[in-house]
Amino acid sequence: SQQGEEDPQALSIQEGENATMNCSYKTSINNLQWYRQNSGRGLVHLILIRSNEREKHSGRLRVTLDTSKKSSSLLITASRAADTASYFCATDKAGSYQLTFGKGTKLSVIP
Amino acid sequence: GAGVSQTPSNKVTEKGKYVELRCDPISGHTALYWYRQSLGQGPEFLIYFQGTGAADDSGLPNDRFFAVRPEGSVSTLKIQRTERGDSAVYLCASSLIAGGMDTQYFGPGTRLTVL
C-alpha cells in the first residue's frame, strides 16, 4: 500500500521558475527521502531528511519536513528542462528496511 | 560495475509461463531490495535480503513469487504461472548496509509484460 501522497500529481512550469512539490504520509517515520525517476525506469536518490531535521539543502534542492503535520516539501529552484521527471517521496519506519513510496509528482519544465 | 544492473531490460511472456528476473547489486552492498512499480504508481516493496537470507518478504503478493540470493550478491526474482496483473516494472535496489539511513541505489528495472 502507498504511504504517501504527492501533491500536485502533475506540475508544468517554465524554465527558470521554481517548482514545489508536497508529500504527506500517514504513520510515524524514521527518515524521508526524495527520488527522481525519468521515463518510468530507475530512480535516482536526491536527498534524505531525518525525522529530527526540519530543513535540508542540496544544490538547487531544498527539502522541509514537518512531522507534526506528517508532510514534506521539495523545492527545486531555477528549474531546467533536464529537471523534467517524476518525483517521489519515500519513507521508512523504525525497525523496517523497506521504503514506502507515494504516487509521485510529474514535473514538466518547458524550455 | 558502477551501479545496480538488471537483466533483461524488457521481458514479454505469455500468461501461465515462468520468468526469472536478475539483479546485480553494487559490489560490496550487503542489502538488496526488490520493488514493483505499476503504471502511474510509486514503487511497492516486495522483499529485502541481508546477505543471503530474505530478512523481510512481507511484500510478496502471493506464493507464485519467490526470490533468492544464494551467494549474497546477485539476486533472482522468480515468478511462476504469470498472470496479466503481474505486468509492471520490477526494480532492484541495493545499499551498503541495511536500514533507512543508508541510501538505496536503484537499477534501471525490468519491464515485464504478460500477454
Short mmCIF file of C-alpha atoms in Angstrom, two decimals:
data_model
loop_
_atom_site.label_atom_id
_atom_site.label_comp_id
_atom_site.label_asym_id
_atom_site.label_seq_id
_atom_site.Cartn_x
_atom_site.Cartn_y
_atom_site.Cartn_z
CA SER A 1 0.00 0.00 0.00
CA GLN A 2 1.12 3.56 -0.61
CA GLN A 3 2.16 5.51 2.45
CA GLY A 4 2.47 8.93 0.97
CA GLU A 5 0.63 11.16 -1.37
CA GLU A 6 2.43 13.71 -3.50
CA ASP A 7 0.75 16.91 -4.47
CA PRO A 8 0.25 18.04 -7.15
CA GLN A 9 0.01 14.95 -9.35
CA ALA A 10 1.37 16.97 -12.27
CA LEU A 11 3.13 20.31 -12.50
CA SER A 12 4.15 22.28 -15.57
CA ILE A 13 6.43 25.31 -15.29
CA GLN A 14 8.71 27.46 -17.42
CA GLU A 15 12.46 27.01 -17.29
CA GLY A 16 13.95 29.23 -14.60
CA GLU A 17 10.91 29.12 -12.35
CA ASN A 18 10.84 27.33 -9.02
CA ALA A 19 8.95 24.06 -8.57
CA THR A 20 7.42 22.99 -5.28
CA MET A 21 6.11 19.50 -4.62
CA ASN A 22 4.49 18.29 -1.44
CA CYS A 23 4.27 14.90 0.20
CA SER A 24 2.01 13.77 3.01
CA TYR A 25 2.32 10.49 4.85
CA LYS A 26 0.26 8.58 7.36
CA THR A 27 2.41 6.93 10.03
CA SER A 28 5.45 7.90 12.08
CA ILE A 29 8.71 7.73 10.17
CA ASN A 30 12.44 7.44 10.70
CA ASN A 31 13.51 9.23 7.56
CA LEU A 32 12.01 10.71 4.43
CA GLN A 33 13.73 10.63 1.07
CA TRP A 34 13.05 12.15 -2.31
CA TYR A 35 13.77 10.33 -5.55
CA ARG A 36 13.61 11.34 -9.20
CA GLN A 37 12.55 8.99 -11.97
CA ASN A 38 12.96 9.52 -15.69
CA SER A 39 10.86 7.68 -18.24
CA GLY A 40 9.35 5.27 -15.72
CA ARG A 41 12.57 3.41 -15.06
CA GLY A 42 15.37 3.69 -12.48
CA LEU A 43 15.08 6.02 -9.53
CA VAL A 44 17.81 8.46 -8.59
CA HIS A 45 18.22 9.39 -4.95
CA LEU A 46 18.08 13.15 -4.38
CA ILE A 47 18.08 13.83 -0.67
CA LEU A 48 17.37 12.24 2.72
CA ILE A 49 15.98 14.12 5.70
CA ARG A 50 15.82 12.56 9.14
CA SER A 51 12.76 12.78 11.35
CA ASN A 52 14.58 15.12 13.76
CA GLU A 53 15.55 17.54 10.99
CA ARG A 54 13.36 20.32 9.70
CA GLU A 55 15.15 21.52 6.59
CA LYS A 56 17.92 20.35 4.32
CA HIS A 57 19.61 21.77 1.24
CA SER A 58 21.48 20.15 -1.61
CA GLY A 59 22.43 22.34 -4.56
CA ARG A 60 19.19 23.65 -6.09
CA LEU A 61 17.10 21.40 -3.86
CA ARG A 62 15.51 22.37 -0.56
CA VAL A 63 13.54 19.88 1.49
CA THR A 64 11.44 20.62 4.54
CA LEU A 65 9.87 18.19 6.96
CA ASP A 66 7.02 18.85 9.38
CA THR A 67 6.48 15.73 11.45
CA SER A 68 3.55 17.28 13.33
CA LYS A 69 1.69 17.63 10.03
CA LYS A 70 3.23 14.48 8.55
CA SER A 71 4.28 16.36 5.47
CA SER A 72 7.35 17.30 3.46
CA SER A 73 8.04 19.61 0.58
CA LEU A 74 10.65 19.57 -2.15
CA LEU A 75 11.63 22.85 -3.75
CA ILE A 76 13.67 22.94 -6.94
CA THR A 77 14.97 26.42 -7.65
CA ALA A 78 15.83 27.84 -11.07
CA SER A 79 14.41 24.79 -12.84
CA ARG A 80 15.93 23.41 -16.02
CA ALA A 81 14.47 21.33 -18.82
CA ALA A 82 16.58 18.43 -17.54
CA ASP A 83 14.59 18.50 -14.29
CA THR A 84 11.61 17.11 -16.20
CA ALA A 85 10.83 13.82 -14.43
CA SER A 86 8.60 12.22 -11.84
CA TYR A 87 9.45 12.92 -8.22
CA PHE A 88 8.63 10.54 -5.40
CA CYS A 89 8.85 10.81 -1.65
CA ALA A 90 9.67 7.64 0.26
CA THR A 91 9.51 6.97 3.97
CA ASP A 92 10.85 4.29 6.24
CA LYS A 93 9.74 3.35 9.73
CA ALA A 94 11.78 2.33 12.75
CA GLY A 95 12.60 -1.36 12.58
CA SER A 96 11.70 -1.63 8.91
CA TYR A 97 14.07 -1.62 5.97
CA GLN A 98 11.53 -1.14 3.26
CA LEU A 99 10.82 2.20 1.65
CA THR A 100 7.20 3.18 1.16
CA PHE A 101 6.64 5.45 -1.81
CA GLY A 102 3.93 7.88 -2.78
CA LYS A 103 2.39 8.05 -6.25
CA GLY A 104 4.69 10.81 -7.41
CA THR A 105 4.51 14.25 -8.97
CA LYS A 106 5.14 14.51 -12.69
CA LEU A 107 7.12 17.69 -13.34
CA SER A 108 7.43 19.19 -16.80
CA VAL A 109 9.87 22.07 -17.29
CA ILE A 110 9.24 23.88 -20.55
CA PRO A 111 12.31 25.42 -22.21
CA GLY B 1 30.18 -2.04 -12.29
CA ALA B 2 29.28 1.41 -11.17
CA GLY B 3 25.63 0.84 -10.43
CA VAL B 4 22.90 -1.72 -9.97
CA SER B 5 22.22 -3.63 -13.16
CA GLN B 6 19.14 -5.63 -14.06
CA THR B 7 18.51 -8.09 -16.84
CA PRO B 8 16.63 -8.35 -19.04
CA SER B 9 15.54 -4.74 -19.51
CA ASN B 10 12.30 -5.96 -21.08
CA LYS B 11 10.55 -9.28 -20.84
CA VAL B 12 7.41 -10.28 -22.70
CA THR B 13 5.82 -13.57 -21.75
CA GLU B 14 2.55 -15.39 -22.03
CA LYS B 15 0.09 -15.94 -19.23
CA GLY B 16 0.98 -19.06 -17.27
CA LYS B 17 4.70 -19.02 -18.08
CA TYR B 18 7.60 -18.88 -15.63
CA VAL B 19 10.01 -15.92 -15.62
CA GLU B 20 13.24 -15.04 -13.88
CA LEU B 21 14.49 -11.51 -13.39
CA ARG B 22 18.08 -10.88 -12.40
CA CYS B 23 19.67 -8.17 -10.30
CA ASP B 24 23.39 -7.39 -9.89
CA PRO B 25 23.85 -5.05 -6.92
CA ILE B 26 26.67 -2.60 -6.39
CA SER B 27 29.77 -4.51 -5.36
CA GLY B 28 30.09 -4.71 -1.59
CA HIS B 29 26.48 -3.83 -0.84
CA THR B 30 25.08 -6.28 1.68
CA ALA B 31 21.44 -5.27 1.45
CA LEU B 32 19.32 -5.90 -1.64
CA TYR B 33 15.69 -4.97 -2.25
CA TRP B 34 13.06 -5.77 -4.86
CA TYR B 35 10.20 -3.40 -5.65
CA ARG B 36 7.39 -3.50 -8.19
CA GLN B 37 6.02 -0.43 -9.92
CA SER B 38 2.73 -0.43 -11.79
CA LEU B 39 1.86 2.26 -14.30
CA GLY B 40 1.15 5.59 -12.65
CA GLN B 41 2.09 4.35 -9.20
CA GLY B 42 5.10 4.56 -6.95
CA PRO B 43 7.27 1.50 -6.34
CA GLU B 44 5.93 -1.04 -3.85
CA PHE B 45 8.20 -3.14 -1.68
CA LEU B 46 8.41 -6.86 -2.37
CA ILE B 47 11.35 -8.38 -0.49
CA TYR B 48 14.60 -7.47 1.23
CA PHE B 49 17.79 -9.51 1.61
CA GLN B 50 20.52 -9.02 4.16
CA GLY B 51 23.35 -11.15 2.83
CA THR B 52 21.97 -14.45 1.57
CA GLY B 53 18.82 -14.55 3.63
CA ALA B 54 15.46 -12.97 2.98
CA ALA B 55 15.06 -10.73 6.01
CA ASP B 56 11.62 -9.43 5.04
CA ASP B 57 9.41 -10.92 2.33
CA SER B 58 6.20 -9.35 3.55
CA GLY B 59 5.63 -7.54 0.25
CA LEU B 60 5.50 -10.62 -1.96
CA PRO B 61 1.89 -10.70 -3.22
CA ASN B 62 1.46 -14.49 -3.17
CA ASP B 63 3.35 -17.78 -3.34
CA ARG B 64 3.88 -17.50 -7.09
CA PHE B 65 6.64 -15.01 -6.29
CA PHE B 66 9.97 -16.15 -4.93
CA ALA B 67 13.43 -14.60 -4.74
CA VAL B 68 16.88 -15.95 -3.98
CA ARG B 69 20.33 -14.56 -3.33
CA PRO B 70 22.44 -17.69 -2.88
CA GLU B 71 25.89 -16.10 -2.60
CA GLY B 72 24.92 -12.80 -1.10
CA SER B 73 25.42 -10.84 -4.29
CA VAL B 74 23.29 -11.47 -7.40
CA SER B 75 19.60 -11.99 -6.79
CA THR B 76 16.92 -13.59 -8.94
CA LEU B 77 13.21 -12.85 -8.66
CA LYS B 78 11.16 -15.78 -9.88
CA ILE B 79 7.51 -15.63 -10.88
CA GLN B 80 5.58 -18.81 -11.56
CA ARG B 81 2.36 -19.12 -13.56
CA THR B 82 2.47 -15.47 -14.57
CA GLU B 83 -0.76 -13.52 -14.75
CA ARG B 84 -1.60 -10.36 -16.68
CA GLY B 85 -1.74 -8.47 -13.39
CA ASP B 86 1.95 -9.20 -12.87
CA SER B 87 2.79 -6.78 -15.68
CA ALA B 88 4.87 -3.99 -14.16
CA VAL B 89 8.39 -2.64 -13.89
CA TYR B 90 10.40 -4.67 -11.37
CA LEU B 91 13.04 -2.56 -9.66
CA CYS B 92 16.02 -3.78 -7.70
CA ALA B 93 17.97 -1.66 -5.24
CA SER B 94 20.99 -2.18 -3.04
CA SER B 95 22.52 -0.40 -0.08
CA LEU B 96 25.81 -0.71 1.73
CA ILE B 97 24.11 -1.60 4.97
CA ALA B 98 20.54 -2.29 5.86
CA GLY B 99 18.21 0.34 7.11
CA GLY B 100 16.63 3.56 6.03
CA MET B 101 19.63 5.66 6.98
CA ASP B 102 21.57 4.23 4.09
CA THR B 103 20.68 5.28 0.58
CA GLN B 104 19.10 2.64 -1.61
CA TYR B 105 20.52 2.77 -5.15
CA PHE B 106 18.11 1.58 -7.80
CA GLY B 107 18.72 -0.25 -11.03
CA PRO B 108 17.01 0.65 -14.32
CA GLY B 109 14.34 -2.00 -13.82
CA THR B 110 12.91 -4.86 -15.86
CA ARG B 111 9.67 -4.13 -17.66
CA LEU B 112 7.60 -7.31 -17.54
CA THR B 113 4.65 -7.67 -19.88
CA VAL B 114 2.37 -10.68 -19.52
CA LEU B 115 0.15 -11.22 -22.53
#
